[in-house]
């Protein structure tokens, strides 16, 4: 069987102390999972289940709004249960090697990609009542190849059923400290997917570790600022309506000069002052909102 052939090809267990310590995530606020080598994972008994998932990514030179570097395009999936995850699934080790089982699942959800042992990144023991070891793979593609997979996924068997669609992970953080990666991390993820995303971004040097820590910390802060921002936007909308009303009334009076006499002239002066103040208020609000939307750390 393929699984036994893989085991035989591995050779004897390396001497104790011969391997360096396995890397950990080390991001505050994210529980660590116990890492183990591929060899150790393959030696686990029949009471363990094996899941295999893959992160497909590509360098992306694009600039959001012409100013924010995108750096990489990273693919994840929106699942049938409303949770975010990576393409992949459980592999029955009685019949499949890890890679053969993974590629079988990828063929159902993506349709046009095959991974090998060279794409293997890490294995972790999961927490909870079920004995599951989670294997994770990562493959760097070109942006054109990644886009081809996105198109192919729409025509795969699982699209619209177990997979609602592919999504790209925003790796930047905007000036409000929530837009981009922090907001994305605030979503709900299945199983080990959030840990695996952060782990891969760190190990592959795609996002600096301190930026990952800041993004995670931002998701744990109260969302009062977002509520205040929404209230401020509503206030700017109301001020804009008042400005339009004042402008319309000024226009009507300008078209009928005969109406301007006595107290009407003073009222016109008052309208001009009101319009100027409202215009300044709306302008300042728009500038602040634009700066917040377009900037990044």
C-alpha atoms as a printed R data frame, in Angstrom:
    type eleno elety resid chain resno       x      y       z
1   ATOM     1    CA   UNK     A     1   0.000  0.000   0.000
2   ATOM     2    CA   UNK     A     2   1.113  3.580  -0.608
3   ATOM     3    CA   UNK     A     3   1.153  4.395   3.096
4   ATOM     4    CA   UNK     A     4   3.434  1.451   3.893
5   ATOM     5    CA   UNK     A     5   5.740  2.387   1.029
6   ATOM     6    CA   UNK     A     6   6.053  5.903   2.423
7   ATOM     7    CA   UNK     A     7   6.849  4.555   5.877
8   ATOM     8    CA   UNK     A     8   9.526  2.199   4.519
9   ATOM     9    CA   UNK     A     9  11.175  4.989   2.570
10  ATOM    10    CA   UNK     A    10  11.613  7.086   5.694
11  ATOM    11    CA   UNK     A    11  14.343  4.956   7.222
12  ATOM    12    CA   UNK     A    12  15.186  4.744  10.927
13  ATOM    13    CA   UNK     A    13  14.154  7.337  13.472
14  ATOM    14    CA   UNK     A    14  16.802 10.117  13.795
15  ATOM    15    CA   UNK     A    15  18.858 10.069  16.965
16  ATOM    16    CA   UNK     A    16  17.466 12.043  19.885
17  ATOM    17    CA   UNK     A    17  18.782 15.597  19.940
18  ATOM    18    CA   UNK     A    18  19.805 15.476  16.271
19  ATOM    19    CA   UNK     A    19  16.941 17.717  15.143
20  ATOM    20    CA   UNK     A    20  16.571 21.398  16.065
21  ATOM    21    CA   UNK     A    21  13.477 22.428  18.025
22  ATOM    22    CA   UNK     A    22  10.386 22.743  15.878
23  ATOM    23    CA   UNK     A    23   9.228 26.320  15.266
24  ATOM    24    CA   UNK     A    24   6.249 27.664  17.188
25  ATOM    25    CA   UNK     A    25   3.847 30.502  16.436
26  ATOM    26    CA   UNK     A    26   4.548 32.658  19.479
27  ATOM    27    CA   UNK     A    27   1.764 35.194  18.858
28  ATOM    28    CA   UNK     A    28   0.059 36.413  22.062
29  ATOM    29    CA   UNK     A    29  -3.626 35.646  22.155
30  ATOM    30    CA   UNK     A    30  -3.383 32.558  19.914
31  ATOM    31    CA   UNK     A    31  -3.132 29.198  21.739
32  ATOM    32    CA   UNK     A    32  -0.112 27.143  20.677
33  ATOM    33    CA   UNK     A    33  -0.584 23.733  19.114
34  ATOM    34    CA   UNK     A    34   1.923 20.970  19.763
35  ATOM    35    CA   UNK     A    35   4.220 20.626  16.734
36  ATOM    36    CA   UNK     A    36   5.619 17.295  15.584
37  ATOM    37    CA   UNK     A    37   7.698 16.146  12.667
38  ATOM    38    CA   UNK     A    38   6.243 14.377   9.673
39  ATOM    39    CA   UNK     A    39   8.070 11.236  10.774
40  ATOM    40    CA   UNK     A    40   6.515 11.418  14.249
41  ATOM    41    CA   UNK     A    41   3.088 11.992  12.739
42  ATOM    42    CA   UNK     A    42   3.421  8.915  10.540
43  ATOM    43    CA   UNK     A    43   4.286  6.782  13.567
44  ATOM    44    CA   UNK     A    44   1.068  7.659  15.403
45  ATOM    45    CA   UNK     A    45  -1.214  4.716  16.039
46  ATOM    46    CA   UNK     A    46  -4.485  3.831  14.297
47  ATOM    47    CA   UNK     A    47  -6.480  5.847  16.839
48  ATOM    48    CA   UNK     A    48  -5.368  9.099  15.191
49  ATOM    49    CA   UNK     A    49  -7.057 10.806  12.251
50  ATOM    50    CA   UNK     A    50  -5.064 12.829   9.708
51  ATOM    51    CA   UNK     A    51  -6.243 16.039   8.069
52  ATOM    52    CA   UNK     A    52  -4.343 17.670   5.214
53  ATOM    53    CA   UNK     A    53  -4.874 21.240   4.039
54  ATOM    54    CA   UNK     A    54  -2.977 23.535   1.708
55  ATOM    55    CA   UNK     A    55  -2.258 27.231   1.372
56  ATOM    56    CA   UNK     A    56  -1.789 28.416  -2.197
57  ATOM    57    CA   UNK     A    57  -0.195 31.830  -2.551
58  ATOM    58    CA   UNK     A    58   1.593 34.073  -5.012
59  ATOM    59    CA   UNK     A    59   3.631 37.278  -4.832
60  ATOM    60    CA   UNK     A    60   1.371 40.185  -5.724
61  ATOM    61    CA   UNK     A    61   2.933 43.504  -6.812
62  ATOM    62    CA   UNK     A    62  -0.448 45.247  -6.819
63  ATOM    63    CA   UNK     A    63  -1.188 48.427  -4.871
64  ATOM    64    CA   UNK     A    64  -4.583 48.961  -3.263
65  ATOM    65    CA   UNK     A    65  -5.816 52.529  -3.987
66  ATOM    66    CA   UNK     A    66  -2.414 53.030  -5.640
67  ATOM    67    CA   UNK     A    67  -0.756 53.288  -2.205
68  ATOM    68    CA   UNK     A    68  -1.137 50.086  -0.132
69  ATOM    69    CA   UNK     A    69   1.155 47.192  -1.181
70  ATOM    70    CA   UNK     A    70  -0.708 43.875  -1.371
71  ATOM    71    CA   UNK     A    71   2.526 41.821  -1.130
72  ATOM    72    CA   UNK     A    72   0.927 38.386  -1.617
73  ATOM    73    CA   UNK     A    73  -2.319 36.828  -2.754
74  ATOM    74    CA   UNK     A    74  -3.271 34.028  -0.323
75  ATOM    75    CA   UNK     A    75  -6.248 31.763  -1.010
76  ATOM    76    CA   UNK     A    76  -8.737 30.502   1.551
77  ATOM    77    CA   UNK     A    77 -12.294 29.172   1.244
78  ATOM    78    CA   UNK     A    78 -15.684 30.122   2.603
79  ATOM    79    CA   UNK     A    79 -17.148 26.793   3.652
80  ATOM    80    CA   UNK     A    80 -20.721 25.506   3.669
81  ATOM    81    CA   UNK     A    81 -20.945 26.140   7.432
82  ATOM    82    CA   UNK     A    82 -19.983 29.815   7.146
83  ATOM    83    CA   UNK     A    83 -16.456 29.218   8.471
84  ATOM    84    CA   UNK     A    84 -13.214 30.101   6.722
85  ATOM    85    CA   UNK     A    85 -10.737 27.336   5.998
86  ATOM    86    CA   UNK     A    86  -8.088 26.066   3.611
87  ATOM    87    CA   UNK     A    87  -8.683 23.629   0.758
88  ATOM    88    CA   UNK     A    88  -8.264 20.038   1.900
89  ATOM    89    CA   UNK     A    89  -9.838 17.545   4.255
90  ATOM    90    CA   UNK     A    90  -9.365 14.253   6.076
91  ATOM    91    CA   UNK     A    91  -7.181 11.535   4.566
92  ATOM    92    CA   UNK     A    92  -7.786  7.836   5.207
93  ATOM    93    CA   UNK     A    93  -4.265  6.547   5.836
94  ATOM    94    CA   UNK     A    94  -5.389  2.976   5.186
95  ATOM    95    CA   UNK     A    95  -5.719  3.726   1.473
96  ATOM    96    CA   UNK     A    96  -3.867  6.937   0.716
97  ATOM    97    CA   UNK     A    97  -0.569  8.633   1.365
98  ATOM    98    CA   UNK     A    98  -0.939 12.154   2.770
99  ATOM    99    CA   UNK     A    99  -0.282 13.795  -0.592
100 ATOM   100    CA   UNK     A   100  -2.464 11.405  -2.610
101 ATOM   101    CA   UNK     A   101  -5.341 11.915  -0.201
102 ATOM   102    CA   UNK     A   102  -4.858 15.685  -0.217
103 ATOM   103    CA   UNK     A   103  -4.743 15.867  -4.010
104 ATOM   104    CA   UNK     A   104  -7.909 13.806  -4.239
105 ATOM   105    CA   UNK     A   105  -9.742 16.372  -2.094
106 ATOM   106    CA   UNK     A   106  -8.153 19.318  -3.904
107 ATOM   107    CA   UNK     A   107  -9.341 17.886  -7.216
108 ATOM   108    CA   UNK     A   108 -12.933 18.085  -5.980
109 ATOM   109    CA   UNK     A   109 -12.647 21.667  -4.738
110 ATOM   110    CA   UNK     A   110 -10.094 23.282  -7.047
111 ATOM   111    CA   UNK     A   111  -9.751 20.978 -10.008
112 ATOM   112    CA   UNK     A   112  -6.288 21.808 -11.334
113 ATOM   113    CA   UNK     A   113  -3.502 21.561  -8.752
114 ATOM   114    CA   UNK     A   114  -1.393 18.713  -7.353
115 ATOM   115    CA   UNK     A   115   0.922 19.008  -4.359
116 ATOM   116    CA   UNK     A   116   3.919 16.864  -3.428
117 ATOM   117    CA   UNK     A   117   5.888 16.088  -0.296
118 ATOM   118    CA   UNK     A   118   8.139 19.042  -1.216
119 ATOM   119    CA   UNK     A   119   5.194 21.348  -0.399
120 ATOM   120    CA   UNK     A   120   4.855 19.971   3.144
121 ATOM   121    CA   UNK     A   121   5.167 22.695   5.789
122 ATOM   122    CA   UNK     A   122   4.221 21.394   9.250
123 ATOM   123    CA   UNK     A   123   2.145 19.053  11.412
124 ATOM   124    CA   UNK     A   124   0.376 19.845  14.702
125 ATOM   125    CA   UNK     A   125  -1.674 17.925  17.213
126 ATOM   126    CA   UNK     A   126  -5.088 19.491  17.639
127 ATOM   127    CA   UNK     A   127  -6.833 20.193  20.924
128 ATOM   128    CA   UNK     A   128 -10.166 18.677  21.879
129 ATOM   129    CA   UNK     A   129 -11.750 15.260  22.374
130 ATOM   130    CA   UNK     A   130 -10.859 14.005  18.878
131 ATOM   131    CA   UNK     A   131  -7.346 12.716  18.202
132 ATOM   132    CA   UNK     A   132  -6.437 14.584  15.029
133 ATOM   133    CA   UNK     A   133  -3.053 15.516  13.612
134 ATOM   134    CA   UNK     A   134  -3.278 18.441  11.198
135 ATOM   135    CA   UNK     A   135  -0.811 18.455   8.312
136 ATOM   136    CA   UNK     A   136  -0.285 21.679   6.396
137 ATOM   137    CA   UNK     A   137   1.166 22.317   2.941
138 ATOM   138    CA   UNK     A   138   2.089 25.531   1.135
139 ATOM   139    CA   UNK     A   139   2.755 26.063  -2.575
140 ATOM   140    CA   UNK     A   140   3.980 29.319  -4.111
141 ATOM   141    CA   UNK     A   141   2.590 29.994  -7.559
142 ATOM   142    CA   UNK     A   142   2.660 32.858  -9.995
143 ATOM   143    CA   UNK     A   143  -0.207 35.315  -9.784
144 ATOM   144    CA   UNK     A   144  -1.438 34.081 -13.173
145 ATOM   145    CA   UNK     A   145  -1.446 30.466 -11.966
146 ATOM   146    CA   UNK     A   146  -3.309 31.459  -8.809
147 ATOM   147    CA   UNK     A   147  -5.930 33.301 -10.843
148 ATOM   148    CA   UNK     A   148  -6.376 30.224 -13.041
149 ATOM   149    CA   UNK     A   149  -7.094 28.153  -9.923
150 ATOM   150    CA   UNK     A   150  -9.643 30.725  -8.741
151 ATOM   151    CA   UNK     A   151 -11.447 30.417 -12.071
152 ATOM   152    CA   UNK     A   152 -11.225 26.630 -12.065
153 ATOM   153    CA   UNK     A   153 -12.643 26.461  -8.525
154 ATOM   154    CA   UNK     A   154 -15.895 28.034  -9.716
155 ATOM   155    CA   UNK     A   155 -16.405 25.061 -12.063
156 ATOM   156    CA   UNK     A   156 -15.380 22.365  -9.573
157 ATOM   157    CA   UNK     A   157 -17.788 19.768  -8.194
158 ATOM   158    CA   UNK     A   158 -17.838 21.241  -4.667
159 ATOM   159    CA   UNK     A   159 -18.475 24.861  -5.671
160 ATOM   160    CA   UNK     A   160 -21.756 26.100  -4.251
161 ATOM   161    CA   UNK     A   161 -22.082 22.959  -2.141
162 ATOM   162    CA   UNK     A   162 -19.323 22.293   0.393
163 ATOM   163    CA   UNK     A   163 -17.371 25.350  -0.812
164 ATOM   164    CA   UNK     A   164 -19.149 28.690  -1.166
165 ATOM   165    CA   UNK     A   165 -16.207 30.362  -2.887
166 ATOM   166    CA   UNK     A   166 -12.536 31.298  -2.733
167 ATOM   167    CA   UNK     A   167 -11.358 34.411  -0.898
168 ATOM   168    CA   UNK     A   168  -8.033 36.241  -0.773
169 ATOM   169    CA   UNK     A   169  -6.540 37.168   2.586
170 ATOM   170    CA   UNK     A   170  -5.683 40.885   3.002
171 ATOM   171    CA   UNK     A   171  -2.181 41.010   4.496
172 ATOM   172    CA   UNK     A   172  -2.031 44.785   5.116
173 ATOM   173    CA   UNK     A   173  -3.294 46.830   8.061
174 ATOM   174    CA   UNK     A   174  -4.897 50.218   7.471
175 ATOM   175    CA   UNK     A   175  -4.451 53.324   9.596
176 ATOM   176    CA   UNK     A   176  -7.542 52.594  11.667
177 ATOM   177    CA   UNK     A   177  -5.672 49.447  12.861
178 ATOM   178    CA   UNK     A   178  -8.637 47.248  11.939
179 ATOM   179    CA   UNK     A   179  -9.013 47.422   8.161
180 ATOM   180    CA   UNK     A   180  -7.336 44.569   6.304
181 ATOM   181    CA   UNK     A   181  -5.795 41.645   8.183
182 ATOM   182    CA   UNK     A   182  -7.236 42.446  11.657
183 ATOM   183    CA   UNK     A   183 -10.811 42.496  10.330
184 ATOM   184    CA   UNK     A   184 -10.152 39.285   8.415
185 ATOM   185    CA   UNK     A   185  -8.833 37.542  11.546
186 ATOM   186    CA   UNK     A   186 -11.998 38.602  13.404
187 ATOM   187    CA   UNK     A   187 -13.965 36.131  11.247
188 ATOM   188    CA   UNK     A   188 -14.741 32.590  12.371
189 ATOM   189    CA   UNK     A   189 -12.342 29.864  11.224
190 ATOM   190    CA   UNK     A   190 -12.729 26.105  11.205
191 ATOM   191    CA   UNK     A   191 -10.463 23.945  13.361
192 ATOM   192    CA   UNK     A   192  -6.798 24.852  13.073
193 ATOM   193    CA   UNK     A   193  -7.191 27.118  10.010
194 ATOM   194    CA   UNK     A   194  -6.537 30.415  11.795
195 ATOM   195    CA   UNK     A   195  -3.469 29.000  13.546
196 ATOM   196    CA   UNK     A   196  -2.167 27.538  10.281
197 ATOM   197    CA   UNK     A   197  -2.660 30.843   8.464
198 ATOM   198    CA   UNK     A   198  -0.708 32.800  11.071
199 ATOM   199    CA   UNK     A   199   1.955 30.089  11.314
200 ATOM   200    CA   UNK     A   200   2.523 30.031   7.548
201 ATOM   201    CA   UNK     A   201   2.620 33.837   7.286
202 ATOM   202    CA   UNK     A   202   5.307 33.863   9.968
203 ATOM   203    CA   UNK     A   203   7.397 30.875   8.824
204 ATOM   204    CA   UNK     A   204   7.356 31.940   5.175
205 ATOM   205    CA   UNK     A   205   8.250 35.545   6.132
206 ATOM   206    CA   UNK     A   206   5.175 36.918   4.416
207 ATOM   207    CA   UNK     A   207   4.172 39.181   7.330
208 ATOM   208    CA   UNK     A   208   6.526 40.342  10.132
209 ATOM   209    CA   UNK     A   209   5.820 38.652  13.465
210 ATOM   210    CA   UNK     A   210   5.153 41.971  15.205
211 ATOM   211    CA   UNK     A   211   2.554 42.869  12.586
212 ATOM   212    CA   UNK     A   212   0.832 39.531  13.129
213 ATOM   213    CA   UNK     A   213   0.773 40.181  16.881
214 ATOM   214    CA   UNK     A   214  -0.683 43.665  16.330
215 ATOM   215    CA   UNK     A   215  -3.367 42.306  14.013
216 ATOM   216    CA   UNK     A   216  -4.399 39.628  16.523
217 ATOM   217    CA   UNK     A   217  -4.402 42.151  19.392
218 ATOM   218    CA   UNK     A   218  -6.619 44.498  17.368
219 ATOM   219    CA   UNK     A   219  -9.300 41.805  17.066
220 ATOM   220    CA   UNK     A   220  -9.423 41.501  20.850
221 ATOM   221    CA   UNK     A   221 -10.075 45.184  21.533
222 ATOM   222    CA   UNK     A   222 -13.610 46.544  22.064
223 ATOM   223    CA   UNK     A   223 -15.263 47.722  18.856
224 ATOM   224    CA   UNK     A   224 -16.403 51.089  20.245
225 ATOM   225    CA   UNK     A   225 -14.228 52.915  17.717
226 ATOM   226    CA   UNK     A   226 -16.067 51.256  14.838
227 ATOM   227    CA   UNK     A   227 -19.417 52.307  16.307
228 ATOM   228    CA   UNK     A   228 -18.216 55.889  16.759
229 ATOM   229    CA   UNK     A   229 -16.988 55.882  13.147
230 ATOM   230    CA   UNK     A   230 -20.422 54.782  11.919
231 ATOM   231    CA   UNK     A   231 -22.077 57.532  13.958
232 ATOM   232    CA   UNK     A   232 -19.665 60.079  12.560
233 ATOM   233    CA   UNK     A   233 -20.439 58.995   9.001
234 ATOM   234    CA   UNK     A   234 -24.172 59.434   9.664
235 ATOM   235    CA   UNK     A   235 -23.494 62.913  11.034
236 ATOM   236    CA   UNK     A   236 -21.543 63.872   7.921
237 ATOM   237    CA   UNK     A   237 -24.433 62.633   5.746
238 ATOM   238    CA   UNK     A   238 -26.911 64.775   7.699
239 ATOM   239    CA   UNK     A   239 -24.635 67.811   7.437
240 ATOM   240    CA   UNK     A   240 -24.360 67.227   3.689
241 ATOM   241    CA   UNK     A   241 -28.160 67.266   3.363
242 ATOM   242    CA   UNK     A   242 -28.367 70.522   5.326
243 ATOM   243    CA   UNK     A   243 -25.684 72.032   3.092
244 ATOM   244    CA   UNK     A   244 -27.667 71.084   0.003
245 ATOM   245    CA   UNK     A   245 -30.836 72.651   1.470
246 ATOM   246    CA   UNK     A   246 -29.025 75.891   2.268
247 ATOM   247    CA   UNK     A   247 -27.504 75.968  -1.210
248 ATOM   248    CA   UNK     A   248 -30.894 75.455  -2.870
249 ATOM   249    CA   UNK     A   249 -32.462 78.272  -0.856
250 ATOM   250    CA   UNK     A   250 -29.579 80.596  -1.753
251 ATOM   251    CA   UNK     A   251 -30.032 79.726  -5.420
252 ATOM   252    CA   UNK     A   252 -33.766 80.458  -5.341
253 ATOM   253    CA   UNK     A   253 -33.236 83.866  -3.711
254 ATOM   254    CA   UNK     A   254 -30.514 84.745  -6.212
255 ATOM   255    CA   UNK     A   255 -32.934 84.040  -9.081
256 ATOM   256    CA   UNK     A   256 -35.555 86.438  -7.545
257 ATOM   257    CA   UNK     A   257 -33.662 89.598  -6.467
258 ATOM   258    CA   UNK     A   258 -36.924 91.366  -5.706
259 ATOM   259    CA   UNK     A   259 -37.422 89.075  -2.733
260 ATOM   260    CA   UNK     A   260 -34.321 90.516  -1.031
261 ATOM   261    CA   UNK     A   261 -35.516 93.410   1.087
262 ATOM   262    CA   UNK     A   262 -35.486 94.273   4.740
263 ATOM   263    CA   UNK     A   263 -35.082 91.194   6.945
264 ATOM   264    CA   UNK     A   264 -34.679 88.943   3.890
265 ATOM   265    CA   UNK     A   265 -31.202 90.378   3.228
266 ATOM   266    CA   UNK     A   266 -30.135 89.551   6.777
267 ATOM   267    CA   UNK     A   267 -31.583 86.036   6.372
268 ATOM   268    CA   UNK     A   268 -29.551 85.605   3.180
269 ATOM   269    CA   UNK     A   269 -26.361 86.572   4.998
270 ATOM   270    CA   UNK     A   270 -27.223 84.016   7.659
271 ATOM   271    CA   UNK     A   271 -27.772 81.315   5.044
272 ATOM   272    CA   UNK     A   272 -24.401 82.073   3.458
273 ATOM   273    CA   UNK     A   273 -22.685 81.733   6.816
274 ATOM   274    CA   UNK     A   274 -24.554 78.484   7.544
275 ATOM   275    CA   UNK     A   275 -23.603 77.069   4.152
276 ATOM   276    CA   UNK     A   276 -19.941 77.978   4.659
277 ATOM   277    CA   UNK     A   277 -19.845 76.338   8.108
278 ATOM   278    CA   UNK     A   278 -21.564 73.177   6.843
279 ATOM   279    CA   UNK     A   279 -19.247 72.969   3.861
280 ATOM   280    CA   UNK     A   280 -16.232 73.167   6.171
281 ATOM   281    CA   UNK     A   281 -17.694 70.481   8.465
282 ATOM   282    CA   UNK     A   282 -18.439 68.074   5.620
283 ATOM   283    CA   UNK     A   283 -15.062 68.704   4.017
284 ATOM   284    CA   UNK     A   284 -13.168 68.016   7.213
285 ATOM   285    CA   UNK     A   285 -15.148 64.849   7.806
286 ATOM   286    CA   UNK     A   286 -14.550 63.615   4.274
287 ATOM   287    CA   UNK     A   287 -10.814 64.271   4.534
288 ATOM   288    CA   UNK     A   288 -10.584 62.336   7.790
289 ATOM   289    CA   UNK     A   289 -12.581 59.430   6.418
290 ATOM   290    CA   UNK     A   290 -10.511 59.305   3.226
291 ATOM   291    CA   UNK     A   291  -7.263 59.329   5.175
292 ATOM   292    CA   UNK     A   292  -8.511 56.512   7.373
293 ATOM   293    CA   UNK     A   293  -9.634 54.412   4.405
294 ATOM   294    CA   UNK     A   294  -6.551 54.775   2.249
295 ATOM   295    CA   UNK     A   295  -3.690 54.588   4.752
296 ATOM   296    CA   UNK     A   296  -1.802 51.691   6.303
297 ATOM   297    CA   UNK     A   297   0.825 51.157   8.922
